[in-house]
PDB file of C-alpha atoms in Angstrom:
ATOM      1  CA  UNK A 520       0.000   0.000   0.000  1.00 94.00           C
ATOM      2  CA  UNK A 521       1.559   3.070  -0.770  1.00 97.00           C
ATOM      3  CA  UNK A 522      -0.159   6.525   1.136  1.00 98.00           C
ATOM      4  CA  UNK A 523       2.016   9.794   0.234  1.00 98.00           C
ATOM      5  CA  UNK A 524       1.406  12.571   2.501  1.00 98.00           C
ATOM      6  CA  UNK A 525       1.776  16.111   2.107  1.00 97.00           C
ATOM      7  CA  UNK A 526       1.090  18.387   5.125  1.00 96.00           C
ATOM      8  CA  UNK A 527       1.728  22.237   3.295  1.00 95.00           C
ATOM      9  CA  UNK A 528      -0.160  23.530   6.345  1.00 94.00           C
ATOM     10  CA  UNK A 529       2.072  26.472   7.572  1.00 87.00           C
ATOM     11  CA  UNK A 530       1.164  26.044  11.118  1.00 89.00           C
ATOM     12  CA  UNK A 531       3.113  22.816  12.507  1.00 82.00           C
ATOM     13  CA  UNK A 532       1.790  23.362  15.862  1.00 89.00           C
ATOM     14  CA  UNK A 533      -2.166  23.217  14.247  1.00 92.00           C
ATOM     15  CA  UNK A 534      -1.801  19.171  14.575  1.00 94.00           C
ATOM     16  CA  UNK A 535      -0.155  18.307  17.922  1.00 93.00           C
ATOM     17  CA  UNK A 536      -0.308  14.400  17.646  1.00 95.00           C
ATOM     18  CA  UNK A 537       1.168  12.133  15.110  1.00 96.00           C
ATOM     19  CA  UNK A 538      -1.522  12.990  12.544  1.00 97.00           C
ATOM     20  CA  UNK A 539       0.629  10.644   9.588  1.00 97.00           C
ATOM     21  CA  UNK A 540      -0.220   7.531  11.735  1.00 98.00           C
ATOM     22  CA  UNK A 541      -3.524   8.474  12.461  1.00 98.00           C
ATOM     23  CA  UNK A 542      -4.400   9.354   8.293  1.00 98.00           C
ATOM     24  CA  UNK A 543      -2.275   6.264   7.510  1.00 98.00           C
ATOM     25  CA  UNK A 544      -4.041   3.590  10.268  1.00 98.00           C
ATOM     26  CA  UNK A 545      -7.531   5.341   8.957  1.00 98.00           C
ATOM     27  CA  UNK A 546      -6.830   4.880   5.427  1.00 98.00           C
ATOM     28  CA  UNK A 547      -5.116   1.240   6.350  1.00 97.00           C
ATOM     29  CA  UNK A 548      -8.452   0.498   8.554  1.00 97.00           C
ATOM     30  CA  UNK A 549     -10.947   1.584   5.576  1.00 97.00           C
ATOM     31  CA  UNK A 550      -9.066  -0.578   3.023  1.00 97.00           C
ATOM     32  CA  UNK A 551      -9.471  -3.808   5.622  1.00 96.00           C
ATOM     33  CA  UNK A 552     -13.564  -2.591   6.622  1.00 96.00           C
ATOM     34  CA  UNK A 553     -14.196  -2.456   2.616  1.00 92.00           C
ATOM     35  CA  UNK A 554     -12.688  -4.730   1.917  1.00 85.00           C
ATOM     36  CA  UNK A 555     -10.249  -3.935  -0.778  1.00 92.00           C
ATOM     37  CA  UNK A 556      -8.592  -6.835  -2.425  1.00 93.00           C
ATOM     38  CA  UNK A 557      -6.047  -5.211  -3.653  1.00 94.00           C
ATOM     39  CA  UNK A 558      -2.955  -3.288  -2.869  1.00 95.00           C
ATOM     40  CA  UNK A 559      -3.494   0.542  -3.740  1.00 96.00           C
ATOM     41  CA  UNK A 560      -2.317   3.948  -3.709  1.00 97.00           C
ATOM     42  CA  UNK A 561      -3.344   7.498  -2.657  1.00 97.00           C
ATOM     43  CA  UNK A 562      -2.420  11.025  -2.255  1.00 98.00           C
ATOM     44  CA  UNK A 563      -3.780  12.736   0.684  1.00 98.00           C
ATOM     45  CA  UNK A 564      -2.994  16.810   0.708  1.00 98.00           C
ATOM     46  CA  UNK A 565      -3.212  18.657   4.232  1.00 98.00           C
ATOM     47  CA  UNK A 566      -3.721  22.625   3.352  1.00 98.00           C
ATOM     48  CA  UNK A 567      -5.608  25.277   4.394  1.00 97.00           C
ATOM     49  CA  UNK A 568      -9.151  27.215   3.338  1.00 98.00           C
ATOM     50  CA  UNK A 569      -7.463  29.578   0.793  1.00 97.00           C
ATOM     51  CA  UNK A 570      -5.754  26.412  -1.378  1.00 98.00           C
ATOM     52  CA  UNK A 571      -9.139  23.711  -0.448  1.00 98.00           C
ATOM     53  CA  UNK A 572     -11.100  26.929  -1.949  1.00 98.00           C
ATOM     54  CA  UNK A 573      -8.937  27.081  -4.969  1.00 98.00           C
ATOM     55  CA  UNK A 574      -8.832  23.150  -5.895  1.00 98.00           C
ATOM     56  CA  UNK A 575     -12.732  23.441  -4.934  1.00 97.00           C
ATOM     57  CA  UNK A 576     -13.675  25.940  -7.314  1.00 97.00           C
ATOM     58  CA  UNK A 577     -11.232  24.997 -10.001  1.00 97.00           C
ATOM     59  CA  UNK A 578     -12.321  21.391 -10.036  1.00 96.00           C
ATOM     60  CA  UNK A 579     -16.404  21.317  -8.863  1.00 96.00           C
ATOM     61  CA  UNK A 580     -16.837  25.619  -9.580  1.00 96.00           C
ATOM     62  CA  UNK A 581     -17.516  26.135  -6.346  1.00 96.00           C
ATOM     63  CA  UNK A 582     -16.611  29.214  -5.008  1.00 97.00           C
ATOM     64  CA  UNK A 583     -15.808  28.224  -1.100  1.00 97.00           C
ATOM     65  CA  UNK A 584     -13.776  26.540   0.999  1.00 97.00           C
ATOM     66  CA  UNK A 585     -14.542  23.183   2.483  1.00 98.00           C
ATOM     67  CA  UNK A 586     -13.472  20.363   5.029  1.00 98.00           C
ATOM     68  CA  UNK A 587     -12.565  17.779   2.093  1.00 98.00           C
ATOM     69  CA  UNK A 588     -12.413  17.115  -1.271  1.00 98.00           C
ATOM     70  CA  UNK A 589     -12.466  13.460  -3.157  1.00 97.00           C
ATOM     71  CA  UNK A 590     -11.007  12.886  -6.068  1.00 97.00           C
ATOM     72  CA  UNK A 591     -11.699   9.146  -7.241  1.00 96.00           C
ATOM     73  CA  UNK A 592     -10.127   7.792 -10.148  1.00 94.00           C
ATOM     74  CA  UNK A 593     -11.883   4.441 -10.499  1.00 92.00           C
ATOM     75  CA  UNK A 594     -15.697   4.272 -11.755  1.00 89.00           C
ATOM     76  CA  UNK A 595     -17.495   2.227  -9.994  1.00 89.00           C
ATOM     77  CA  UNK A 596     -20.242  -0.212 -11.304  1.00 87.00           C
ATOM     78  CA  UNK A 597     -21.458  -0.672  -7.142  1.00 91.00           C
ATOM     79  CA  UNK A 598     -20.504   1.422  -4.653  1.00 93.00           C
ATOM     80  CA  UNK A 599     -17.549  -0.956  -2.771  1.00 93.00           C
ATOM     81  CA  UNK A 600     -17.511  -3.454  -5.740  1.00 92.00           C
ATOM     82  CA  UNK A 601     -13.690  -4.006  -6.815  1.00 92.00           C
ATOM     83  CA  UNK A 602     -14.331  -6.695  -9.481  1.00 88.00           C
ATOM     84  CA  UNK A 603     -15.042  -4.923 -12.369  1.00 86.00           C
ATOM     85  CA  UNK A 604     -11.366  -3.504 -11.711  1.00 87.00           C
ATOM     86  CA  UNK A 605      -9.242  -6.232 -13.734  1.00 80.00           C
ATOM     87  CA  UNK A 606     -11.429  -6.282 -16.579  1.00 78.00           C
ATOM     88  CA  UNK A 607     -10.397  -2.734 -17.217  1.00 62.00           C
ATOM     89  CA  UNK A 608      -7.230  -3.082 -16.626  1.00 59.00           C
ATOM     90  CA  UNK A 609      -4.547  -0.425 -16.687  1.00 55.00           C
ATOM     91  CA  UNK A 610      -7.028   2.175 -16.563  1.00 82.00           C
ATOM     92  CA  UNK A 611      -7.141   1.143 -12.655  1.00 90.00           C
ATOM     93  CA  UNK A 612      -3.678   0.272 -11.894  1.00 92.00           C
ATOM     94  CA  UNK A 613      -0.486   1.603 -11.650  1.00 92.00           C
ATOM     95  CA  UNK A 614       1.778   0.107 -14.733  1.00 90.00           C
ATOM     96  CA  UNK A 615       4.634   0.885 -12.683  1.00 93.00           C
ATOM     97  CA  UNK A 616       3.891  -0.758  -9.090  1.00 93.00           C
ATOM     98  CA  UNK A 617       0.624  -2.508  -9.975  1.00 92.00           C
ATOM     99  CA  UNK A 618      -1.374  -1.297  -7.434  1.00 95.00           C
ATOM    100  CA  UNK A 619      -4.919  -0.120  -7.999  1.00 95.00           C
ATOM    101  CA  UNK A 620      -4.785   3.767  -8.054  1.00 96.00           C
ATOM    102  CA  UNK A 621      -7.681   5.114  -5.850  1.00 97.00           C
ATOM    103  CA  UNK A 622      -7.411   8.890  -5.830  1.00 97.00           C
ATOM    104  CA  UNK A 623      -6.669  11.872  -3.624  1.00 98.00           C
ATOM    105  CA  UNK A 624      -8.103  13.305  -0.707  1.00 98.00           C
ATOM    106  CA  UNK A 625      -7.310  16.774   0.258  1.00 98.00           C
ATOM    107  CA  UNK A 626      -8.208  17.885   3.474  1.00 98.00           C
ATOM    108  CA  UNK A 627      -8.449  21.724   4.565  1.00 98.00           C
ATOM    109  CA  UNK A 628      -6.584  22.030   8.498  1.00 98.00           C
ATOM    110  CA  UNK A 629      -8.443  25.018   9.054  1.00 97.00           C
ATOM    111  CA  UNK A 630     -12.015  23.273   8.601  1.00 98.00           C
ATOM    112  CA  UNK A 631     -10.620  20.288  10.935  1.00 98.00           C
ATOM    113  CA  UNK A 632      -9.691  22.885  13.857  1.00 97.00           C
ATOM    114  CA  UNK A 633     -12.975  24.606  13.363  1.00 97.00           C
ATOM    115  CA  UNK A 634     -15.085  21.532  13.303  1.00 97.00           C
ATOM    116  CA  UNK A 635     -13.553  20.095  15.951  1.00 96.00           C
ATOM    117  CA  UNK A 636     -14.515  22.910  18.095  1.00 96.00           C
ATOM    118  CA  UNK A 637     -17.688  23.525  16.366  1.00 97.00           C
ATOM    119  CA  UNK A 638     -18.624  19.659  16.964  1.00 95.00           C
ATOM    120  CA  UNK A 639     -17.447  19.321  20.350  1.00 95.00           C
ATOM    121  CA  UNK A 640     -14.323  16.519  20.283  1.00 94.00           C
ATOM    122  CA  UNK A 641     -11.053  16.144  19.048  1.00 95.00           C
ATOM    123  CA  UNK A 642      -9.023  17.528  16.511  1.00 96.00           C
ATOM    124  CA  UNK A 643      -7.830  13.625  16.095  1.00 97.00           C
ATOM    125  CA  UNK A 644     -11.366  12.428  15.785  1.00 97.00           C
ATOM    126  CA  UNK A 645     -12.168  15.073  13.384  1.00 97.00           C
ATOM    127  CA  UNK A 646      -9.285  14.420  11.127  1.00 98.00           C
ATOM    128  CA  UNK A 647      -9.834  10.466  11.269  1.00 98.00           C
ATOM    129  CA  UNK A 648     -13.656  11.196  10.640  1.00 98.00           C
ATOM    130  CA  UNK A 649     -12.831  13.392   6.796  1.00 98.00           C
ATOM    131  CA  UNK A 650     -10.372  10.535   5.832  1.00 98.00           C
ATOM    132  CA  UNK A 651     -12.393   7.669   6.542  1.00 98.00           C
ATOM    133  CA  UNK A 652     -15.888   9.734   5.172  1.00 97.00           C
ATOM    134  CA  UNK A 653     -13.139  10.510   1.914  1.00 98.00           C
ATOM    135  CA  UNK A 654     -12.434   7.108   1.668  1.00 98.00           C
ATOM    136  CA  UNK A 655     -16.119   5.866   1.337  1.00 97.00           C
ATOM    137  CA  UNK A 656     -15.698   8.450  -1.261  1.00 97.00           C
ATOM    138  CA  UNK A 657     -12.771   6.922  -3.446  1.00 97.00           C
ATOM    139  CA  UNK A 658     -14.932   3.484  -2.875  1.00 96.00           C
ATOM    140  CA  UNK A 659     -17.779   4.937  -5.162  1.00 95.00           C
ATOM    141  CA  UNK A 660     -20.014   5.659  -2.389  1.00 95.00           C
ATOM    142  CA  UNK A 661     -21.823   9.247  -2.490  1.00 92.00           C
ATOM    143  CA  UNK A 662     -24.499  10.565  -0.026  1.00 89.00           C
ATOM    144  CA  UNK A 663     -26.630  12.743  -3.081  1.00 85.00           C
ATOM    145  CA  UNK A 664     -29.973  10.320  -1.774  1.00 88.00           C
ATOM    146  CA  UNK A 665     -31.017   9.916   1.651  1.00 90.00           C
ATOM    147  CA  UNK A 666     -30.488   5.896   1.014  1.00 91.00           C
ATOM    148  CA  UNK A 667     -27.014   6.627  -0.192  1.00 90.00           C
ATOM    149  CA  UNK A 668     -26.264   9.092   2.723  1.00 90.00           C
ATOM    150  CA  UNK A 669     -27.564   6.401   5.600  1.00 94.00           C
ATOM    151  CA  UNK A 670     -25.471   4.002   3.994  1.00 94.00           C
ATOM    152  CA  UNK A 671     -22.496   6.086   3.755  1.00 94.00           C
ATOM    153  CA  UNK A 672     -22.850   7.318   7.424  1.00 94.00           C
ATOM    154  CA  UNK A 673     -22.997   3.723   8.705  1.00 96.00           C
ATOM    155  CA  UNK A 674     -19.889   2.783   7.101  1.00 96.00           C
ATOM    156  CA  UNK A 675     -18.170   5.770   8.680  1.00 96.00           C
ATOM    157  CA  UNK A 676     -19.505   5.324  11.942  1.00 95.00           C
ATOM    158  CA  UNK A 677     -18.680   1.743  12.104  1.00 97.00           C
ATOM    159  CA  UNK A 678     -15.246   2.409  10.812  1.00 97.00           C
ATOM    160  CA  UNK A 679     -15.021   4.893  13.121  1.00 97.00           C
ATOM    161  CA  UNK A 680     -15.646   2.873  16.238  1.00 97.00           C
ATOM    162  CA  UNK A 681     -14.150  -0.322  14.814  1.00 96.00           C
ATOM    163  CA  UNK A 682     -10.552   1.913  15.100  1.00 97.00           C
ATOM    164  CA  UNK A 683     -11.755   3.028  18.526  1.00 96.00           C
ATOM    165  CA  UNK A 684     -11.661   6.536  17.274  1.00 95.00           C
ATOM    166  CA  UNK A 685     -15.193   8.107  19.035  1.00 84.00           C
ATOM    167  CA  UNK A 686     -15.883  11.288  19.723  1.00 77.00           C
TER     168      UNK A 686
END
C-alpha cells in the first residue's frame, strides 16, 4: 500500500499528535472494513481554506472553501464493488507498481480545527472522521440520496468505532 502525505499547512503546531499515523491507520483500517482486495495507492494533501477553496472551485466551480475534497479515479459499477477492476485493466492500476490507483483526498486544516470545536471533540477524531468519510468516497459511495447518505454514514460510523476513534 503506498499513502504519500503532504502536510503544506504552515502552522506545525495546528496538529499536535502524530496525525501521519492516524491518516495512515484510517486509510489502512478503511481498506481492511471495505474490503479492498487489492494493494493501492493514494495522495492525501493537508492545506488550508485559501488552497481547499482554490482546488474546490477549479475542479467542482464552487466558489468556497470546504473540510474535504475526493477525487476518485476508479468508476465504480457498485458502490464498494472491486471486481469490475481487472477487466479494465490499466485504466485502474499503476503500470509501474501494480497497485490499484484510488485517488486523492485533500483535506483543509483550518475546517478540521474549526469543526472540531464547532462539533465538540477532538481535533484527532475530526481528522480520522474526513479521511475515513473521503475514503467511502474513493470506494464509489456518495451521499446525493437519503439511502445513499444512511449508507455512507454507517460505514463511517462503524469504521469509526471499529478503530476506537469516538468522539
Amino acid at each position: 500500500m503506498t499513502i504519500e502525505i503532504e502536510n503544506e499547512y504552515q502552522d506545525e503546531k495546528a496538529l499536535p499528535f502524530d496525525w501521519d499515523a492516524l491518516l495512515r491507520r484510517v486509510v489502512m483500517g478503511a481498506m481492511d472494513f471495505e474490503p479492498c482486495p487489492y494493494e493501492a495507492e493514494l495522495n492525501i494533501l493537508l492545506t488550508d481554506n485559501s488552497e481547499i477553496h482554490r482546488i474546490n472551485k477549479e475542479y467542482r466551480e464552487i466558489d468556497r472553501p470546504t473540510d474535504v475534497l475526493s477525487f476518485p479515479m476508479i468508476d465504480y459499477e457498485e458502490p464498494g464493488n472491486f471486481d469490475h477492476c481487472e477487466d479494465a485493466g490499466q485504466d485502474c492500476f499503476n503500470p509501474e507498481t501494480g497497485e490499484l490507483v484510488l485517488g486523492d483526498i485533500v483535506i483543509s486544516v483550518d475546517k478540521v480545527l474549526e469543526q472540531a470545536k464547532a462539533y465538540g471533540h477532538s481535533v484527532e477524531r475530526e481528522l480520522a472522521f474526513l479521511t475515513a468519510h473521503s475514503m467511502f468516497h474513493l470506494f464509489g459511495y456518495d451521499h446525493m440520496e437519503e439511502e445513499e447518505r444512511a449508507v455512507m454514514e454507517k460505514k463511517q460510523s462503524d469504521l469509526l468505532e471499529q478503530l476506537g476513534i469516538t468522539r
